[in-house]
CSV table of C-alpha atoms (C1' of nucleotides) in Angstrom, one decimal:
chain,number,residue,atom,x,y,z
A,16,MET,CA,0.0,-0.3,0.1
A,17,LYS,CA,1.3,3.5,-0.9
A,18,ILE,CA,0.8,6.6,0.7
A,19,TYR,CA,0.3,9.5,-1.4
A,20,GLY,CA,0.0,13.1,-0.5
A,21,LEU,CA,-1.5,16.2,-2.5
A,22,ALA,CA,-0.5,19.7,-1.7
A,23,ASP,CA,-2.5,22.2,-3.3
A,24,CYS,CA,-1.8,26.2,-2.5
A,25,ASN,CA,-5.2,27.7,-1.6
A,26,SER,CA,-6.3,30.3,-3.9
A,27,PHE,CA,-2.8,30.3,-5.5
A,28,PHE,CA,-2.5,33.7,-7.6
A,29,ALA,CA,-4.6,35.5,-5.4
A,30,SER,CA,-2.2,34.1,-2.7
A,31,CYS,CA,0.7,35.0,-4.2
A,32,GLU,CA,-0.6,38.5,-4.9
A,33,LYS,CA,-1.2,38.9,-0.9
A,34,VAL,CA,2.4,37.9,0.2
A,35,PHE,CA,4.0,41.3,-0.7
A,36,ARG,CA,1.0,43.5,0.3
A,37,PRO,CA,0.0,41.8,3.8
A,38,GLU,CA,-2.6,45.0,4.2
A,39,TRP,CA,-4.6,43.0,1.7
A,40,ARG,CA,-4.5,39.9,3.9
A,41,SER,CA,-8.4,39.5,4.6
A,42,ARG,CA,-9.5,41.6,1.7
A,43,PRO,CA,-11.0,39.7,-1.5
A,44,VAL,CA,-8.6,39.9,-4.5
A,45,VAL,CA,-9.1,38.8,-7.8
A,46,VAL,CA,-6.4,37.9,-10.6
A,47,LEU,CA,-7.5,38.8,-14.1
A,48,SER,CA,-6.3,36.4,-17.3
A,49,ASN,CA,-4.0,37.9,-20.3
A,50,ASN,CA,-5.1,41.3,-21.6
A,51,ASP,CA,-7.2,41.4,-18.6
A,52,GLY,CA,-9.8,39.3,-19.9
A,53,CYS,CA,-11.3,36.9,-17.3
A,54,ILE,CA,-11.4,36.2,-13.9
A,55,ILE,CA,-8.8,33.5,-13.4
A,56,ALA,CA,-8.4,33.4,-9.5
A,57,ARG,CA,-10.4,34.6,-6.5
A,58,SER,CA,-9.2,34.8,-3.0
A,59,ALA,CA,-11.5,33.0,-0.3
A,60,GLU,CA,-13.0,36.5,0.5
A,61,ALA,CA,-13.7,36.8,-3.2
A,62,LYS,CA,-15.3,33.6,-4.0
A,63,PRO,CA,-18.8,34.7,-2.8
A,64,LEU,CA,-18.5,37.8,-5.0
A,65,VAL,CA,-17.8,36.6,-8.2
A,66,ALA,CA,-17.9,33.5,-10.6
A,67,MET,CA,-14.5,32.0,-12.1
A,68,GLY,CA,-14.1,33.0,-15.7
A,69,THR,CA,-16.3,36.0,-15.8
A,70,PRO,CA,-15.3,38.4,-18.3
A,71,TYR,CA,-13.7,41.4,-16.2
A,72,PHE,CA,-15.8,44.1,-18.5
A,73,ARG,CA,-18.8,42.7,-16.8
A,74,VAL,CA,-18.0,43.1,-13.4
A,75,ARG,CA,-15.6,45.7,-13.2
A,76,GLU,CA,-18.0,48.5,-11.6
A,77,PHE,CA,-19.6,45.8,-9.2
A,78,LEU,CA,-16.1,44.8,-8.1
A,79,ALA,CA,-14.9,48.5,-7.4
A,80,ARG,CA,-18.2,49.2,-5.6
A,81,ASN,CA,-17.2,46.2,-3.1
A,82,GLY,CA,-13.7,46.9,-2.6
A,83,VAL,CA,-12.3,43.8,-4.5
A,84,ILE,CA,-8.6,44.4,-5.2
A,85,VAL,CA,-8.1,43.7,-9.2
A,86,ARG,CA,-4.7,42.4,-10.5
A,87,SER,CA,-3.3,41.6,-13.7
A,88,SER,CA,-1.7,37.9,-13.9
A,89,ASN,CA,1.9,38.1,-13.3
A,90,PHE,CA,3.6,34.8,-14.1
A,91,SER,CA,7.0,35.6,-13.2
A,92,LEU,CA,6.0,36.3,-9.6
A,93,TYR,CA,3.8,32.9,-9.4
A,94,GLY,CA,6.4,30.8,-11.0
A,95,ASP,CA,9.0,32.0,-8.8
A,96,LEU,CA,6.5,31.5,-5.5
A,97,SER,CA,5.7,27.9,-7.1
A,98,HIS,CA,9.3,27.2,-6.8
A,99,ARG,CA,9.8,28.2,-3.4
A,100,VAL,CA,6.6,26.2,-2.4
A,101,MET,CA,7.8,23.0,-4.4
A,102,LEU,CA,11.4,23.2,-2.7
A,103,THR,CA,9.7,23.4,0.7
A,104,LEU,CA,7.6,20.3,0.2
A,105,ALA,CA,11.1,18.6,-1.0
A,106,GLN,CA,11.7,18.7,2.6
A,107,TRP,CA,9.6,15.9,3.2
A,108,THR,CA,10.2,13.3,0.4
A,109,ALA,CA,12.3,13.3,-2.8
A,110,ASP,CA,9.5,11.5,-4.3
A,111,VAL,CA,7.5,14.9,-5.4
A,112,GLU,CA,5.6,15.0,-8.7
A,113,ILE,CA,5.1,18.8,-9.5
A,114,TYR,CA,1.5,18.3,-11.1
A,115,SER,CA,0.7,21.9,-12.0
A,116,ILE,CA,2.0,25.3,-10.9
A,117,ASP,CA,0.1,25.0,-7.6
A,118,GLU,CA,0.1,21.4,-6.9
A,119,ALA,CA,2.4,18.6,-6.3
A,120,PHE,CA,2.0,14.8,-5.4
A,121,LEU,CA,4.4,13.7,-2.4
A,122,ASP,CA,5.1,9.7,-2.4
A,123,LEU,CA,5.2,9.6,1.8
A,124,THR,CA,5.4,5.5,1.6
A,125,GLY,CA,9.0,5.7,2.4
A,126,ARG,CA,8.4,7.8,5.8
A,127,PHE,CA,6.4,4.9,7.2
A,128,ALA,CA,7.6,1.6,5.6
A,129,GLN,CA,9.9,0.3,8.7
A,130,PRO,CA,11.0,-3.4,7.8
A,131,ALA,CA,9.7,-4.5,11.1
A,132,LYS,CA,6.2,-3.3,10.8
A,133,GLU,CA,3.2,-3.6,8.7
A,134,TRP,CA,1.5,-0.3,9.3
A,135,SER,CA,-2.3,-0.7,9.7
A,136,ALA,CA,-4.7,2.3,8.9
A,137,ASP,CA,-5.2,2.8,12.7
A,138,ASP,CA,-1.3,2.8,13.3
A,139,LEU,CA,-0.9,5.2,10.7
A,140,ARG,CA,-3.9,7.8,11.4
A,141,THR,CA,-2.1,9.6,14.5
A,142,PRO,CA,1.3,10.0,12.9
A,143,LEU,CA,0.3,10.5,9.4
A,144,ALA,CA,-2.0,13.3,10.7
A,145,ARG,CA,0.8,15.0,12.7
A,146,LEU,CA,2.9,14.8,9.5
A,147,GLY,CA,0.1,16.7,7.4
A,148,GLU,CA,-0.4,19.2,10.2
A,149,GLU,CA,3.3,20.0,10.0
A,150,ILE,CA,3.4,20.4,6.4
A,151,VAL,CA,0.4,22.7,6.1
A,152,ALA,CA,1.7,24.9,8.9
A,153,THR,CA,5.5,24.9,7.3
A,154,VAL,CA,4.4,25.5,3.9
A,155,PRO,CA,2.9,29.1,4.6
A,156,ARG,CA,5.5,30.0,7.5
A,157,TRP,CA,8.5,29.7,4.6
A,158,THR,CA,6.9,30.9,1.6
A,159,GLY,CA,3.7,33.1,2.4
A,160,ILE,CA,1.5,30.6,0.7
A,161,PRO,CA,-1.3,29.0,2.4
A,162,ILE,CA,-1.9,25.1,1.3
A,163,SER,CA,-4.2,22.2,2.2
A,164,PHE,CA,-3.2,18.7,2.3
A,165,GLY,CA,-4.9,15.3,1.6
A,166,VAL,CA,-3.9,11.8,1.9
A,167,GLY,CA,-4.6,8.6,0.2
A,168,PRO,CA,-3.3,5.4,-1.0
A,169,THR,CA,-3.8,6.2,-4.6
A,170,LYS,CA,-3.2,9.8,-6.5
A,171,THR,CA,-7.1,9.8,-7.0
A,172,LEU,CA,-8.2,9.4,-3.8
A,173,ALA,CA,-5.4,11.8,-2.4
A,174,LYS,CA,-7.0,14.2,-4.9
A,175,ALA,CA,-10.6,13.9,-3.4
A,176,ALA,CA,-9.1,14.0,0.1
A,177,ASN,CA,-7.5,17.2,-0.7
A,178,HIS,CA,-10.7,18.2,-2.0
A,179,LEU,CA,-12.4,17.5,1.3
A,180,ALA,CA,-9.4,19.1,3.4
A,181,LYS,CA,-10.1,22.6,1.8
A,182,SER,CA,-13.4,23.0,3.6
A,183,ARG,CA,-11.7,21.9,6.9
A,184,PRO,CA,-10.3,24.4,9.6
A,185,ASP,CA,-7.0,22.3,9.7
A,186,ARG,CA,-6.8,22.0,6.1
A,187,TYR,CA,-5.9,18.2,6.1
A,188,PHE,CA,-8.0,15.3,5.3
A,189,SER,CA,-7.0,11.4,5.1
A,190,LEU,CA,-8.7,8.5,2.7
A,191,MET,CA,-6.5,6.2,3.9
A,192,SER,CA,-8.6,3.7,5.9
A,193,PRO,CA,-11.4,1.7,4.1
A,194,ASP,CA,-13.8,2.8,6.7
A,195,GLU,CA,-13.3,6.7,6.4
A,196,ARG,CA,-13.3,6.2,2.6
A,197,LEU,CA,-16.9,4.6,2.3
A,198,ALA,CA,-18.2,7.4,4.8
A,199,ALA,CA,-16.5,10.0,2.8
A,200,LEU,CA,-17.0,9.0,-0.7
A,201,GLN,CA,-21.2,8.6,-0.1
A,202,ASN,CA,-21.3,12.3,0.0
A,203,PHE,CA,-18.7,12.9,-2.9
A,204,PRO,CA,-20.2,14.1,-6.1
A,205,ILE,CA,-18.9,12.1,-8.8
A,206,GLU,CA,-18.4,15.6,-10.7
A,207,GLU,CA,-15.6,16.3,-8.3
A,208,VAL,CA,-13.6,13.2,-9.0
A,209,TRP,CA,-10.4,14.0,-10.6
A,210,GLY,CA,-10.8,12.9,-14.3
A,211,ILE,CA,-14.5,13.2,-14.5
A,212,GLY,CA,-15.7,16.6,-16.0
A,213,ARG,CA,-19.0,18.3,-16.8
A,214,ARG,CA,-19.5,15.9,-20.0
A,215,LEU,CA,-18.8,12.8,-18.3
A,216,SER,CA,-20.9,13.6,-14.9
A,217,LYS,CA,-23.9,13.8,-17.1
A,218,LYS,CA,-23.5,10.5,-18.9
A,219,PHE,CA,-22.7,9.1,-15.2
A,220,HIS,CA,-25.9,10.7,-14.0
A,221,ARG,CA,-27.7,9.4,-17.0
A,222,TYR,CA,-27.0,5.7,-15.5
A,223,GLY,CA,-27.9,7.0,-12.0
A,224,LEU,CA,-24.2,7.1,-10.8
A,225,LYS,CA,-24.1,10.4,-8.5
A,226,THR,CA,-21.3,10.0,-6.1
A,227,ALA,CA,-17.8,8.6,-5.7
A,228,ALA,CA,-19.3,5.5,-3.9
A,229,ASP,CA,-21.8,4.9,-6.6
A,230,LEU,CA,-18.9,4.6,-8.9
A,231,VAL,CA,-16.9,2.5,-6.8
A,232,ARG,CA,-19.5,-0.1,-6.9
A,233,VAL,CA,-19.9,-0.8,-10.5
A,234,ASP,CA,-18.2,-3.4,-12.4
A,235,PRO,CA,-15.1,-2.1,-14.1
A,236,LYS,CA,-15.7,-4.3,-16.9
A,237,TRP,CA,-18.9,-2.2,-17.6
A,238,ILE,CA,-17.3,1.1,-17.1
A,239,ARG,CA,-14.5,-0.2,-19.9
A,240,GLU,CA,-17.3,-1.1,-22.3
A,241,ASN,CA,-19.6,2.1,-21.9
A,242,PHE,CA,-17.0,4.6,-21.4
A,243,THR,CA,-12.9,4.1,-21.8
A,244,ILE,CA,-9.8,2.7,-20.1
A,245,VAL,CA,-9.4,6.1,-18.4
A,246,GLN,CA,-12.4,6.0,-16.4
A,247,GLU,CA,-12.0,2.4,-15.6
A,248,MET,CA,-9.0,3.4,-13.9
A,249,THR,CA,-10.5,6.1,-12.0
A,250,LEU,CA,-13.0,3.8,-10.7
A,251,ARG,CA,-9.9,1.2,-9.4
A,252,GLU,CA,-7.9,4.1,-8.2
A,253,LEU,CA,-11.1,4.9,-6.1
A,254,ARG,CA,-11.2,1.6,-4.8
A,255,GLY,CA,-7.3,2.0,-3.5
A,256,GLU,CA,-6.0,-0.1,-6.5
A,257,GLU,CA,-2.7,2.3,-8.0
A,258,CYS,CA,-3.3,2.9,-11.6
A,259,PHE,CA,-1.6,6.2,-12.2
A,260,PRO,CA,1.8,5.8,-10.7
A,261,LEU,CA,4.1,9.0,-9.2
A,262,GLU,CA,5.7,10.7,-12.4
A,263,ASP,CA,9.2,11.9,-10.9
A,264,GLU,CA,10.9,12.8,-14.1
A,265,PRO,CA,8.9,15.5,-16.4
A,266,PRO,CA,8.5,13.9,-19.8
A,267,THR,CA,9.3,15.4,-23.0
A,268,PRO,CA,6.8,17.4,-23.9
A,269,GLN,CA,4.8,16.5,-27.1
A,270,SER,CA,4.2,20.0,-27.9
A,271,ILE,CA,4.9,23.7,-27.2
A,272,ARG,CA,2.7,26.3,-27.7
A,273,VAL,CA,2.7,30.1,-27.4
A,274,SER,CA,-0.8,31.6,-28.2
A,275,ARG,CA,-2.3,34.8,-27.2
A,276,SER,CA,-4.8,38.0,-27.4
A,277,PHE,CA,-3.5,40.7,-28.9
A,278,GLY,CA,-4.3,44.4,-26.9
A,279,GLU,CA,-6.4,45.3,-30.2
A,280,LEU,CA,-7.5,43.7,-33.3
A,281,ILE,CA,-4.6,44.1,-35.7
A,282,SER,CA,-4.9,44.1,-39.6
A,283,SER,CA,-1.5,45.1,-40.5
A,284,ARG,CA,0.5,42.6,-41.7
A,285,GLU,CA,3.9,44.0,-40.4
A,286,GLU,CA,2.5,43.9,-36.6
A,287,ILE,CA,1.4,40.4,-37.2
A,288,HIS,CA,5.0,39.5,-38.3
A,289,ARG,CA,6.3,41.2,-35.1
A,290,ALA,CA,3.6,39.5,-32.9
A,291,ILE,CA,4.0,35.9,-34.6
A,292,ALA,CA,7.9,36.6,-34.5
A,293,GLN,CA,7.7,37.3,-30.6
A,294,PHE,CA,5.4,33.9,-30.0
A,295,ALA,CA,8.2,31.8,-31.9
A,296,ALA,CA,11.0,33.2,-30.3
A,297,SER,CA,9.6,32.8,-26.9
A,298,ALA,CA,8.5,29.1,-28.1
A,299,ALA,CA,12.0,28.2,-29.4
A,300,GLN,CA,13.4,29.4,-25.8
A,301,ARG,CA,11.4,27.0,-23.7
A,302,LEU,CA,12.4,24.6,-26.3
A,303,ARG,CA,15.8,24.9,-25.2
A,304,ARG,CA,15.1,25.4,-21.7
A,305,CYS,CA,13.7,21.7,-21.8
A,306,ARG,CA,16.6,20.6,-24.2
A,307,CYS,CA,14.6,19.8,-26.9
A,308,ALA,CA,14.2,20.2,-30.4
A,309,ALA,CA,11.1,20.2,-32.8
A,310,SER,CA,10.4,18.7,-36.1
A,311,ALA,CA,7.5,21.1,-37.6
A,312,ILE,CA,6.0,24.6,-36.6
A,313,ILE,CA,2.4,25.4,-36.9
A,314,VAL,CA,1.2,29.2,-37.4
A,315,GLN,CA,-2.4,30.3,-36.9
A,316,LEU,CA,-4.2,33.5,-36.8
A,317,ASP,CA,-8.0,33.9,-35.4
A,318,THR,CA,-10.3,36.8,-35.6
A,319,ASN,CA,-12.3,37.5,-32.4
A,320,ARG,CA,-15.1,35.1,-32.4
A,321,PHE,CA,-17.3,37.4,-30.7
A,322,ARG,CA,-17.4,40.0,-33.0
A,323,THR,CA,-20.1,38.5,-35.4
A,324,ASP,CA,-20.3,41.7,-37.3
A,325,LEU,CA,-16.7,41.4,-38.7
A,326,PRO,CA,-15.5,38.7,-41.2
A,327,GLN,CA,-14.2,35.7,-39.4
A,328,SER,CA,-10.9,33.5,-40.3
A,329,HIS,CA,-9.2,30.7,-38.5
A,330,GLU,CA,-6.4,29.7,-40.8
A,331,ALA,CA,-3.5,27.7,-39.8
A,332,ARG,CA,-0.3,26.4,-41.7
A,333,THR,CA,2.3,23.7,-40.8
A,334,ILE,CA,5.8,23.3,-42.0
A,335,GLY,CA,8.5,20.6,-41.2
A,336,PHE,CA,11.9,21.6,-40.6
A,337,ALA,CA,14.7,20.1,-42.6
A,338,GLU,CA,15.6,18.3,-39.4
A,339,PRO,CA,14.8,18.8,-35.6
A,340,THR,CA,15.9,22.4,-34.4
A,341,SER,CA,15.7,24.5,-31.5
A,342,ASP,CA,17.4,27.3,-33.2
A,343,THR,CA,15.7,30.7,-33.0
A,344,ILE,CA,16.7,32.0,-36.4
A,345,SER,CA,15.6,28.9,-38.3
A,346,ILE,CA,12.1,28.8,-36.3
A,347,LEU,CA,11.9,32.3,-37.0
A,348,HIS,CA,12.5,32.0,-40.7
A,349,HIS,CA,9.5,29.3,-40.7
A,350,ALA,CA,7.3,31.3,-38.8
A,351,LYS,CA,7.7,34.1,-41.1
A,352,PHE,CA,7.0,32.0,-44.2
A,353,LEU,CA,3.8,30.6,-42.5
A,354,THR,CA,2.5,33.6,-41.6
A,355,ASP,CA,2.6,35.1,-44.8
A,356,GLN,CA,0.6,32.2,-46.0
A,357,VAL,CA,-2.0,32.4,-43.3
A,358,TYR,CA,-2.5,36.5,-43.2
A,359,GLN,CA,-5.0,37.7,-45.4
A,360,GLU,CA,-5.7,41.4,-46.2
A,361,GLY,CA,-8.9,42.7,-44.8
A,362,PHE,CA,-9.4,40.5,-41.5
A,363,ALA,CA,-8.9,42.1,-38.1
A,364,TYR,CA,-6.9,39.3,-36.1
A,365,GLN,CA,-7.5,38.8,-32.8
A,366,ARG,CA,-5.0,36.4,-31.6
A,367,GLY,CA,-2.2,34.6,-33.0
A,368,MET,CA,-0.5,31.1,-32.3
A,369,VAL,CA,2.8,29.1,-32.6
A,370,LEU,CA,2.9,25.8,-31.9
A,371,LEU,CA,5.9,23.5,-32.3
A,372,VAL,CA,5.3,19.8,-32.3
A,373,GLY,CA,7.1,16.4,-33.1
A,374,ILE,CA,9.6,17.4,-30.1
A,375,VAL,CA,12.6,15.1,-29.5
A,376,ASP,CA,15.0,15.6,-27.1
A,377,GLN,CA,18.7,16.9,-28.1
A,378,SER,CA,20.2,13.8,-27.8
A,379,THR,CA,17.8,12.4,-30.4
A,380,GLU,CA,18.9,15.7,-32.5
A,381,ARG,CA,22.7,15.0,-32.2
A,382,SER,CA,22.3,11.4,-33.5
A,383,TYR,CA,20.4,12.7,-36.1
A,384,ARG,CA,23.0,15.3,-37.0
A,385,ALA,CA,25.9,12.7,-36.7
A,386,LEU,CA,24.1,10.4,-39.7
A,387,PHE,CA,23.9,13.9,-42.3
A,388,ASP,CA,26.3,16.2,-41.4
A,389,THR,CA,29.7,17.6,-42.9
A,390,GLU,CA,32.4,19.0,-40.9
A,391,GLU,CA,31.5,22.4,-42.1
A,392,ASP,CA,27.8,21.7,-40.7
A,393,VAL,CA,28.9,20.6,-37.6
A,394,ASP,CA,31.3,23.8,-37.2
A,395,ARG,CA,28.6,26.1,-38.2
A,396,ARG,CA,25.7,24.5,-36.0
A,397,ALA,CA,28.1,24.7,-32.8
A,398,LYS,CA,28.5,28.4,-33.6
A,399,ARG,CA,24.8,28.6,-33.7
A,400,PHE,CA,24.3,26.4,-30.6
A,401,GLU,CA,26.4,28.9,-28.7
A,402,LEU,CA,25.0,32.3,-30.0
A,403,MET,CA,21.6,30.8,-28.9
A,404,ARG,CA,23.1,29.7,-25.7
A,405,ALA,CA,24.5,33.0,-24.8
A,406,VAL,CA,21.6,34.8,-25.9
A,407,ASP,CA,19.4,33.0,-23.3
A,408,GLN,CA,22.1,33.8,-20.8
A,409,VAL,CA,21.6,37.3,-21.2
A,410,ASN,CA,18.1,37.3,-21.0
A,411,ARG,CA,17.9,35.3,-17.9
A,412,ALA,CA,20.5,37.2,-16.3
A,413,PHE,CA,18.9,41.2,-17.6
A,414,GLY,CA,15.7,40.3,-18.2
A,415,THR,CA,13.4,38.7,-21.1
A,416,GLY,CA,13.9,39.9,-24.5
A,417,LYS,CA,17.0,42.1,-23.7
A,418,ILE,CA,18.3,40.5,-27.0
A,419,HIS,CA,16.0,39.9,-29.6
A,420,SER,CA,15.7,39.5,-33.1
A,421,ALA,CA,15.4,42.4,-35.4
A,422,ALA,CA,12.0,40.3,-36.6
A,423,GLU,CA,10.8,41.1,-33.0
A,424,SER,CA,11.2,44.8,-32.9
A,425,ALA,CA,8.4,47.2,-32.3
A,426,ALA,CA,8.0,49.7,-34.8
A,427,ARG,CA,5.8,51.7,-32.4
A,428,GLY,CA,8.1,53.5,-29.7
A,429,ASN,CA,5.2,54.5,-27.7
A,430,GLU,CA,5.4,53.8,-24.1
A,431,ASP,CA,2.5,51.1,-24.5
A,432,GLY,CA,4.6,48.9,-26.5
A,433,PRO,CA,3.3,47.6,-29.9
A,434,SER,CA,-0.1,47.5,-30.4
A,435,TRP,CA,-0.4,43.8,-30.1
A,436,ARG,CA,1.1,43.7,-26.9
A,437,PRO,CA,-1.6,42.4,-24.4
A,438,SER,CA,-2.8,45.2,-21.8
A,439,SER,CA,-2.3,44.5,-18.0
A,440,LYS,CA,-3.3,47.3,-16.4
A,441,PHE,CA,-3.0,45.9,-12.9
A,442,ARG,CA,0.4,44.3,-12.8
A,443,SER,CA,1.9,43.7,-9.6
A,444,PRO,CA,5.7,44.3,-9.6
A,445,SER,CA,7.9,41.1,-9.8
A,446,TYR,CA,9.0,41.0,-6.4
A,447,THR,CA,11.1,38.3,-6.5
A,448,THR,CA,12.5,38.1,-10.1
A,449,CYS,CA,13.5,41.3,-11.0
A,450,TRP,CA,15.9,43.7,-9.3
A,451,ALA,CA,14.3,46.7,-10.3
A,452,ASP,CA,11.1,45.3,-8.7
A,453,LEU,CA,12.8,44.3,-5.3
A,454,PRO,CA,10.9,45.5,-2.3
A,455,VAL,CA,12.9,48.2,-0.4
A,456,VAL,CA,12.8,48.4,3.3
A,457,LYS,CA,13.1,52.3,4.3
A,458,ALA,CA,14.8,53.0,7.8
A,459,LYS,CA,12.8,55.8,9.7
B,1,DT,C1',-15.0,49.4,-26.0
B,2,DC,C1',-13.9,44.7,-23.2
B,3,DT,C1',-14.8,37.6,-23.4
B,4,DG,C1',-7.2,33.4,-21.4
B,5,DG,C1',-3.5,30.0,-22.1
B,6,DG,C1',-1.3,25.5,-22.2
B,7,DG,C1',-1.3,20.9,-22.1
B,8,DT,C1',-2.7,15.6,-22.4
B,9,DC,C1',-5.0,11.4,-23.4
B,10,DC,C1',-8.5,8.1,-26.0
B,11,DT,C1',-11.4,6.5,-29.9
B,12,DA,C1',-13.0,5.8,-34.3
B,13,DG,C1',-12.4,5.9,-39.0
B,14,DG,C1',-9.9,6.0,-43.0
B,15,DA,C1',-5.6,5.1,-45.9
B,16,DC,C1',-2.3,2.1,-46.4
B,17,DC,C1',0.6,-2.3,-46.3
B,18,DC,C1',1.4,-7.3,-46.7
C,16,DT,C1',-21.4,-15.2,-58.4
C,17,DC,C1',-17.6,-14.8,-55.2
C,18,DT,C1',-14.8,-10.2,-52.7
C,19,DG,C1',-9.9,-12.1,-46.4
C,20,DG,C1',-7.6,-11.1,-42.2
C,21,DG,C1',-4.2,-8.5,-39.8
C,22,DG,C1',-1.7,-4.9,-38.6
C,23,DT,C1',-0.1,0.3,-38.1
C,24,DC,C1',-0.1,5.0,-38.7
C,25,DC,C1',-2.7,9.7,-39.1
C,26,DT,C1',-6.3,12.5,-38.1
C,27,DA,C1',-10.4,14.8,-36.2
C,28,DG,C1',-13.2,15.3,-32.6
C,29,DG,C1',-14.1,14.9,-28.0
C,30,DA,C1',-13.0,14.8,-23.3
C,31,DC,C1',-10.2,15.7,-19.3
C,32,DC,C1',-6.7,18.8,-16.0
C,33,DC,C1',-4.8,23.2,-13.9
DNA sequence: TCTGGGGTCCTAGGACCC
DNA sequence: TCTGGGGTCCTAGGACCC
């Protein structure tokens, strides 16, 4: 029997915004999506006031009247605080799976498996609760971010336990013992089970399955026939049978996507080229960060689907590289070619996308080169590789975009930047990742 | 005026191969 | 008149997650 913990940061983005603004501690805070479009995070105080995903423009006045603090999203801040939380969690076990920016699974089995003793659920209860209490207390003390902690013999049960922990004052809940499980799953709506979303829960409801306990009683074979193998595994996990193991090593990604709404609708070919060049450069940089190379690139341009009064277009084109690459210059070249194919006069574009696919790790890329490269090729590529590494290092040290290609350069030198840059009017300082934004303590 | 971004996996059906 | 069987690969569509 395994012991899985799931640590989940409470209202993560909103909590990050509060870390350096203690005067906001008990105030409602919401965080907006890119381009200040929708509400994507709410502090506990803000949850009763506004629904997730609400377009900001519809509730702007209402939020102002109710004293809600509104922030643009600031991913360099959230990413850095997430990293601190993950490092803290690694205090208790090296077996950590970072599941998302604000969640991690911990395999705690090793902390309890002593050779002389088989732990029963009862033996486990008290020491496990003590450990949970310690984790829930330590993470906010070290990072400023409050968390909830759920425990179970499978990841799906740890997820469910975490869900239950959120509504408890101690922010801890365990589903380790079969008895606890039976009672808790009885009142656990099926749509809250990890892996069962809106559509599937409707389908389950049609068969009269409304709670996790209902699902557990069903024959897995029947689920397999009427749903898919994924739902069968979910059922088995709810029974305590492990189907989704801890994934310690992050796998090579299948695709890398940079897609963004523009600050305003764009019709100019030049502006589109600059925006796509910037997306492509940023995708290439992410590719290098995970030591990967891509085999093909897709560029897509979309008009605003809400503007039914305007002509619509959602064109995409793909092109393969001659060989897998992570070279910004080559990727930009192909992106430019595709942009010219996709772009059409007379449309007002609202968003653009660059997608890199056919991703392989660099060792695969190198073995491919070894097959076909001449000596000059090897030399040329080595230089290019060093150039990219130097660019990445400079940008890491002095800020994203310090060195960039001419293709990305903004023609408009006004202080808002180019017209495609999404607006973020309520952005907090990047307190922990930018020297200029470092908080300053002044002596009296 | 204003509506996010970035991923994964499974299945069914068609093309193609021997 | 009769018209196999088994496999792989690709794609589109649908579902999920945060």
